[in-house]
Short mmCIF file of C-alpha atoms in Angstrom, two decimals:
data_model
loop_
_atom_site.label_atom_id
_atom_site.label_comp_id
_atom_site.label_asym_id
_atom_site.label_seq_id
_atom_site.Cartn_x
_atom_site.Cartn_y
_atom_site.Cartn_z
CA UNK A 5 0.00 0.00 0.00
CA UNK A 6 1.47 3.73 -0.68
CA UNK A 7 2.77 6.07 1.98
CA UNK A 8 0.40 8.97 1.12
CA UNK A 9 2.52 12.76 1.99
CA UNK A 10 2.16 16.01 0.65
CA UNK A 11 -0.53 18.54 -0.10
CA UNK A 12 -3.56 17.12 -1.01
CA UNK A 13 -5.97 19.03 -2.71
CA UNK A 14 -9.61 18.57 -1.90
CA UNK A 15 -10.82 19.42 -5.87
CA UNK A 16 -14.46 21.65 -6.34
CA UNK A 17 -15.78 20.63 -9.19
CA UNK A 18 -16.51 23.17 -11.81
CA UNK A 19 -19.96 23.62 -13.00
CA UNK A 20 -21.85 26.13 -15.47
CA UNK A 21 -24.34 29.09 -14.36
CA UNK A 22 -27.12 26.55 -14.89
CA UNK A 23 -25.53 23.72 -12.63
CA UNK A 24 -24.14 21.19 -14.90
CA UNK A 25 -20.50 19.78 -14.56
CA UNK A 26 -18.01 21.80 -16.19
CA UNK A 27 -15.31 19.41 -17.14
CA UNK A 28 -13.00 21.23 -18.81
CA UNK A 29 -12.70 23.75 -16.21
CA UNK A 30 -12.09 20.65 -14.00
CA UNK A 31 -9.53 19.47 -15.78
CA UNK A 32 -7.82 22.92 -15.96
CA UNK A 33 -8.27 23.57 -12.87
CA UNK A 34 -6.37 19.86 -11.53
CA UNK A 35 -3.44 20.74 -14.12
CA UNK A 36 -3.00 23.91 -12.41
CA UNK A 37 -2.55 22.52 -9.30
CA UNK A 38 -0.41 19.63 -9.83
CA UNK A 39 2.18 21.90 -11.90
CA UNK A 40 1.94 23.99 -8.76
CA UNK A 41 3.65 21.08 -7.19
CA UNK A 42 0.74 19.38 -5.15
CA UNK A 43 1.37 15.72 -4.29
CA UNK A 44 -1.98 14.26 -5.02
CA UNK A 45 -5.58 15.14 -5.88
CA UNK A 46 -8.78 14.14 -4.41
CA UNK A 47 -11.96 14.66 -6.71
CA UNK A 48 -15.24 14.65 -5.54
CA UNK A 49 -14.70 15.25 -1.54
CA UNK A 50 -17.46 17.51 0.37
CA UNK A 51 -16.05 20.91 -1.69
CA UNK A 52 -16.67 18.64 -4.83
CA UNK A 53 -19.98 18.40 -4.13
CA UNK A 54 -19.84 14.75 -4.10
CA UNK A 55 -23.71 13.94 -3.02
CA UNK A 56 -24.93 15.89 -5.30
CA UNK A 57 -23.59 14.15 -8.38
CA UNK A 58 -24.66 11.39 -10.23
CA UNK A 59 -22.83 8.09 -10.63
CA UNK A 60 -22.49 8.83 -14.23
CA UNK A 61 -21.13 12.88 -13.74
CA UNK A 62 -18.88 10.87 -11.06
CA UNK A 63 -17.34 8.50 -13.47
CA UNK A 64 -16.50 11.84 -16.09
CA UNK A 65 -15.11 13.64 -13.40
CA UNK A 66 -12.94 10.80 -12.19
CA UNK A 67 -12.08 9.72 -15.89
CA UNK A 68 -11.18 13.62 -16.74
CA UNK A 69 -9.29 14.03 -13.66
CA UNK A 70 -6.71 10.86 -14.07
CA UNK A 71 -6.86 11.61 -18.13
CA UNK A 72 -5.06 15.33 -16.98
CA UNK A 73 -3.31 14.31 -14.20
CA UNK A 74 -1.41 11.69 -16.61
CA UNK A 75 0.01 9.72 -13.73
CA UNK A 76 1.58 12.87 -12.26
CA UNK A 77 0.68 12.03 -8.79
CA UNK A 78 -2.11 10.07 -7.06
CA UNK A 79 -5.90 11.07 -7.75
CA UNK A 80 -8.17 9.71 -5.22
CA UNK A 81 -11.99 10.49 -4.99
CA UNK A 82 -13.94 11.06 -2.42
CA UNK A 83 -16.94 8.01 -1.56
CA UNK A 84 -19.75 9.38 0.18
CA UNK A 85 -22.35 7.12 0.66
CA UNK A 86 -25.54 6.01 3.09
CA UNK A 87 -25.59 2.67 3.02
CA UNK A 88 -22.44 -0.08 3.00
CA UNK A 89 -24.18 -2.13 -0.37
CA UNK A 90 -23.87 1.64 -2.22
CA UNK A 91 -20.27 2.33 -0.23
CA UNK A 92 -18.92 -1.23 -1.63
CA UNK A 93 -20.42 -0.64 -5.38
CA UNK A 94 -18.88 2.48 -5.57
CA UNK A 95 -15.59 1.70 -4.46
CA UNK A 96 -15.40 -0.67 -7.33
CA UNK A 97 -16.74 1.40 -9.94
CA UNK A 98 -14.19 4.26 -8.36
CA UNK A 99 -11.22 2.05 -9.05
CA UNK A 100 -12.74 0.96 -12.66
CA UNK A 101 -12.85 4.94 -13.48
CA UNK A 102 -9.14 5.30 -13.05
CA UNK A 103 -9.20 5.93 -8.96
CA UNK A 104 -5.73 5.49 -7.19
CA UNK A 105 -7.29 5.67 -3.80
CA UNK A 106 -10.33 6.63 -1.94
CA UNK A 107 -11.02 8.85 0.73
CA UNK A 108 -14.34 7.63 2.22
CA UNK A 109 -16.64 9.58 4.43
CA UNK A 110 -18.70 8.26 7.32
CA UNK A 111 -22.27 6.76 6.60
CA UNK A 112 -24.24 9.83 5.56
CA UNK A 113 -27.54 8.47 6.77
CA UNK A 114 -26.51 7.21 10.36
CA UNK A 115 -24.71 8.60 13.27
CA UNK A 116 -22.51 5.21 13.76
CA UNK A 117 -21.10 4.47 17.58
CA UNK A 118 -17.29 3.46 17.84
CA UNK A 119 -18.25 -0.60 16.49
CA UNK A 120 -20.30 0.38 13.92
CA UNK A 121 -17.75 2.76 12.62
CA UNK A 122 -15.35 0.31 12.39
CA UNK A 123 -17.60 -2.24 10.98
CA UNK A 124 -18.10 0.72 7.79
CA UNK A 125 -14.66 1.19 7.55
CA UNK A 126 -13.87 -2.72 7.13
CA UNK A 127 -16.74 -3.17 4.93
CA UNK A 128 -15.67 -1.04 2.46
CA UNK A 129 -12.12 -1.75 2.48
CA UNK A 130 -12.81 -5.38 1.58
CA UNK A 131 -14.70 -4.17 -1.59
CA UNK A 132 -12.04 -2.99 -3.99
CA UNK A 133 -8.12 -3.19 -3.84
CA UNK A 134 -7.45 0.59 -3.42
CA UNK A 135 -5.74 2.17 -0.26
CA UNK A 136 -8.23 4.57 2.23
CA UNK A 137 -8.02 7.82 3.46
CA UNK A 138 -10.71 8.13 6.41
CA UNK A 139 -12.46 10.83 6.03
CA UNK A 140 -12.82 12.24 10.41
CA UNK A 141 -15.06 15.00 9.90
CA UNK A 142 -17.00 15.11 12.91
CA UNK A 143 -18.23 18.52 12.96
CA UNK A 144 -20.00 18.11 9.66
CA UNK A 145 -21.19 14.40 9.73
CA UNK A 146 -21.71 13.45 13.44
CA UNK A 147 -19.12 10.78 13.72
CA UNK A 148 -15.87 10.73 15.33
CA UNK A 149 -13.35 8.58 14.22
CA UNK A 150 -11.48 8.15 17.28
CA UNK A 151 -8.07 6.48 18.87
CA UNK A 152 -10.65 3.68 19.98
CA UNK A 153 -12.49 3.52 16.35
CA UNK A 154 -9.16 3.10 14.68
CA UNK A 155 -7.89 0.37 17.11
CA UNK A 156 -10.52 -2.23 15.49
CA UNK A 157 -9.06 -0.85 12.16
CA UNK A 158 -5.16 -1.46 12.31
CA UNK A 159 -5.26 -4.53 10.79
CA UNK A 160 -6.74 -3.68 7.92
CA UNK A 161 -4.20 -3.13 5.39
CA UNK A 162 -6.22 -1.44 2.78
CA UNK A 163 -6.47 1.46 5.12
CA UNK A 164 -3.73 4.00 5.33
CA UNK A 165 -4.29 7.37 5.86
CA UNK A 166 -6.88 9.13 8.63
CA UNK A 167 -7.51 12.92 7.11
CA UNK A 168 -8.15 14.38 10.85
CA UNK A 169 -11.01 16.84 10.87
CA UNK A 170 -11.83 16.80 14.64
CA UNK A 171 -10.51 20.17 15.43
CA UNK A 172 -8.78 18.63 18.75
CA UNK A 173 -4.91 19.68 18.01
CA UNK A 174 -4.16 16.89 20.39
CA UNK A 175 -5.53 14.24 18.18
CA UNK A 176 -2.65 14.16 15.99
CA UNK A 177 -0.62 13.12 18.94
CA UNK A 178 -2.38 10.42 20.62
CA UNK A 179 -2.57 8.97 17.03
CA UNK A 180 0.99 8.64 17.01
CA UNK A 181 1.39 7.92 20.76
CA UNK A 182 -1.31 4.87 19.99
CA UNK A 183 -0.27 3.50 16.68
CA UNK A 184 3.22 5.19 15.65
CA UNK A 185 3.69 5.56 11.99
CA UNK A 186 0.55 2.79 11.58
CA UNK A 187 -1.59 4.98 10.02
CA UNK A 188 -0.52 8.70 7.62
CA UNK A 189 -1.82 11.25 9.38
CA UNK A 190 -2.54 14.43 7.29
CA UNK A 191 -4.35 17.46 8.54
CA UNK A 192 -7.53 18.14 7.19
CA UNK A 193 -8.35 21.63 8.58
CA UNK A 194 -6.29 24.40 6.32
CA UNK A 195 -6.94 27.26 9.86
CA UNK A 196 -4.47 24.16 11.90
CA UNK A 197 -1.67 23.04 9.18
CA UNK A 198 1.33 24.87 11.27
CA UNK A 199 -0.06 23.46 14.28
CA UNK A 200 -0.18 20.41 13.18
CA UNK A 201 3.34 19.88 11.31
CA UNK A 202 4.56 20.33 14.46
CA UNK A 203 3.33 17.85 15.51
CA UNK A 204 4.50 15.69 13.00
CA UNK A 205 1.06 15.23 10.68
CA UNK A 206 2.82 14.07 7.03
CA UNK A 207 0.20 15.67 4.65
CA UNK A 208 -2.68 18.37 4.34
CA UNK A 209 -6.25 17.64 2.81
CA UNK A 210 -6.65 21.45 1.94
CA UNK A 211 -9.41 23.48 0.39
CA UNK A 212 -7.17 26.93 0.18
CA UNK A 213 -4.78 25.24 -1.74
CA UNK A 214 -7.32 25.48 -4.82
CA UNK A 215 -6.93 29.34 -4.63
CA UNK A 216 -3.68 29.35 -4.07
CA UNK A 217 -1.92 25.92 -4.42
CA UNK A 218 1.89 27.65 -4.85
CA UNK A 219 1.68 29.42 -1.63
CA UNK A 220 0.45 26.23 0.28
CA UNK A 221 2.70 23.93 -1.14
CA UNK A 222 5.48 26.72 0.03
CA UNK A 223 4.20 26.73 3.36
CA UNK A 224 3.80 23.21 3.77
CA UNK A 225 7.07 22.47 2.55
CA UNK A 226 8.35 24.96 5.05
CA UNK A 227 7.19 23.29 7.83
CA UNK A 228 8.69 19.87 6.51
CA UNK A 229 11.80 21.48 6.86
CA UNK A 230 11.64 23.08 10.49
CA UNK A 231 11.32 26.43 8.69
CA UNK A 232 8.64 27.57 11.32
CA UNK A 233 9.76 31.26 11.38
CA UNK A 234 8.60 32.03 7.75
CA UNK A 235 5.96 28.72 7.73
CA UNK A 236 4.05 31.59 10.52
CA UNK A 237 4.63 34.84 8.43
CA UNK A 238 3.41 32.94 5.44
CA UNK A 239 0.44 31.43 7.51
CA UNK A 240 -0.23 34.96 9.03
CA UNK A 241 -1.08 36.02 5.41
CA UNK A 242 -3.14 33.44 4.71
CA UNK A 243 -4.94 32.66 7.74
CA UNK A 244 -7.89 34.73 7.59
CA UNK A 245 -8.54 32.99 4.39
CA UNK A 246 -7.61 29.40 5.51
CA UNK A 247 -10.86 30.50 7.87
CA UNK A 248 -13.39 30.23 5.15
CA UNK A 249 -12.34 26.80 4.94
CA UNK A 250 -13.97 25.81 8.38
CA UNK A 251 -17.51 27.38 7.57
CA UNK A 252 -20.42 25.58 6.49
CA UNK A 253 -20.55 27.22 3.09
CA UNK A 254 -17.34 27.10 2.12
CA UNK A 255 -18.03 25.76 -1.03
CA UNK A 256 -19.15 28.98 -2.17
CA UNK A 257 -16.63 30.52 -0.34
CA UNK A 258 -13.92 29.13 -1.49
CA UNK A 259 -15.14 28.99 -5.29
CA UNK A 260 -15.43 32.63 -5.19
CA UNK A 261 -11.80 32.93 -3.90
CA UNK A 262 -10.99 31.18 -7.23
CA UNK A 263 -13.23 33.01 -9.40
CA UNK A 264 -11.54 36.10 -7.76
CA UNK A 265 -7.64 34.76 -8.18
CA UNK A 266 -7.85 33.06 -11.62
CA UNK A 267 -11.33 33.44 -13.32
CA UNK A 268 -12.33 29.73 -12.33
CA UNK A 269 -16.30 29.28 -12.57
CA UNK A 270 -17.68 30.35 -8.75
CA UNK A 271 -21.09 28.02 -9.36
CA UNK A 272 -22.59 25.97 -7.33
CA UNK A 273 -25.68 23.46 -7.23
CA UNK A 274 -28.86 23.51 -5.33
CA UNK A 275 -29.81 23.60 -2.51
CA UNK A 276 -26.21 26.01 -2.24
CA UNK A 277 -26.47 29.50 -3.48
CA UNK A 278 -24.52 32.16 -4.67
CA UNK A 279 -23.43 34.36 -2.05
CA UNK A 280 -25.11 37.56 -1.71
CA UNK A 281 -24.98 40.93 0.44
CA UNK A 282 -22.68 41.51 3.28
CA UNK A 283 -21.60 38.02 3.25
CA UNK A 284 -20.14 38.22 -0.52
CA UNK A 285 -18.29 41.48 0.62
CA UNK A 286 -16.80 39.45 3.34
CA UNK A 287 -15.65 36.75 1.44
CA UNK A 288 -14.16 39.09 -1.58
CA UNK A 289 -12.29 41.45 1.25
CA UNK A 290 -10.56 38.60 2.61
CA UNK A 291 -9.55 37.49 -0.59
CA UNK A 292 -8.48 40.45 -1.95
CA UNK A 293 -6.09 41.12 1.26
CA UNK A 294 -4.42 37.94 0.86
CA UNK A 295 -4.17 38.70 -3.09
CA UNK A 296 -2.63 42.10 -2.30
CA UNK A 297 -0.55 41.22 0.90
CA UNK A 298 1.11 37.88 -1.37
CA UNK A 299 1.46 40.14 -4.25
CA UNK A 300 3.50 42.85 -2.33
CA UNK A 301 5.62 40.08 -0.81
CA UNK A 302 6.80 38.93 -4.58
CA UNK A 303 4.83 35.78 -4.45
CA UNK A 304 2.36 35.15 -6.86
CA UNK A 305 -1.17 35.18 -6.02
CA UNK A 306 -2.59 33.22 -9.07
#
């Protein structure tokens, strides 16, 4: 099984004003940010609007992604499912598309407890042959993926990688202090990357690094190599906008941080909205001083 490191992006998928999937904009949008230097992909997480897709817009967006990506580096997808019989069809029709990897939420439709989160976890690793990324995300789906959870998981080779989401810094820690180099952890929470290379997480799940996938490769890097006094100068830049990434819409807000940077399509699809009011102005301010602030630095904001 691989040894997943590296910046991660978690991919939006591009769509047109009137909601359908925009897949050359995708596809430009991926072969921006591998040539930016990012170390895998991951189509079709949460900011890919994975639930609201269909199997078939699923299979072209996983098909367009590893068609651009060219074997440049890893493309997982997301699998976000309800029920284990959709989980375990999925996974295989993921790896038929092309799919290196998957990074697989919790059950959508069911708050699990710590057996029955295992029990998910197991039953979809046995469906396919490609390596896992847990999804921990408790925050937005209700289940915790925790030291105890992953204990009835560490025999199961096909899982590799926890993407940890609980907001507890300490996690990371009592990962390694419970399982040593078991399982990759990678940060999943762009606001807690320098916090979390400190403590020794090897990769970042980011949303941020769509806007700006140079600067967060940069400032992961940095941290790799115990560079910690620029890592926080860089991070001070971008930390307001590594904040969008923690709110519930930050689909639109982080689509509109691309439109803003390099003219990528800011739609979304229903029931999400365009942002409006004093809540677009937000977004765009905080944008635009991290554009301006990078710029003036002599680092390129696109």
């Amino acid at each position: 099984m691989p040894k997943w490191t590296g910046v991660f992006p978690a991919v939006t998928t591009k769509l047109t004003k009137d909601g359908e999937v925009d897949i050359e904009a995708t596809k430009s949008s991926i072969d921006r940010l591998v040539k930016a230097g990012v170390s895998g992909v991951i189509v079709l997480p949460m900011l890919g609007e994975n639930a609201s897709m269909t199997v078939r817009e699923r299979e072209t967006i996983i098909r367009g992604a590893v068609d651009i990506v060219a074997g440049r580096v890893p493309v997982l997808s997301g699998l976000a499912e309800a029920t284990l019989e959709n989980a375990r069809m999925n996974a295989r029709l993921y790896e038929s598309f092309g799919a290196q990897g998957l990074m697989v939420f919790p059950s959508l439709g069911y708050k699990t407890d710590v057996r029955e989160t295992a029990e998910w976890y197991k039953g979809i690793a046995g469906a396919s042959s490609l390596p896992i990324m847990i999804y921990n995300n408790p925050t937005a789906y209700g289940v915790d993926c925790t030291v105890e959870a992953l204990k009835h998981l560490a025999d199961t080779p096909e899982i590799v990688c926890i993407k940890e989401e609980s907001g507890d810094i300490r996690r990371v820690t009592d990962l390694y202090v419970e399982f040593g180099d078991r399982f990759s952890v990678f940060c999943g929470v762009d606001d807690l990357i320098v916090e979390s290379s400190a403590l020794g997480v090897t990769g970042w799940v980011s949303g941020m690094t769509n806007v700006w996938p140079s600067a967060c490769v940069e400032l992961f890097n940095l941290c790799a190599q115990n560079q910690y006094g620029q890592a926080r100068e860089l991070y001070k830049v971008l930390t307001p906008a590594f904040h969008l990434d923690t709110h519930v819409k930050l689909v639109q807000y982080i689509k509109l941080a691309e439109n803003l940077v390099y003219g990528a399509p800011e739609w979304t699809r229903s029931p999400r909205l365009p942002l409006i009011g004093d809540e677009r102005k937000f977004v765009i301010s905080t944008v635009k001083k991290a554009i301006d602030t990078l710029n003036q630095r002599g680092r390129k904001a696109a």
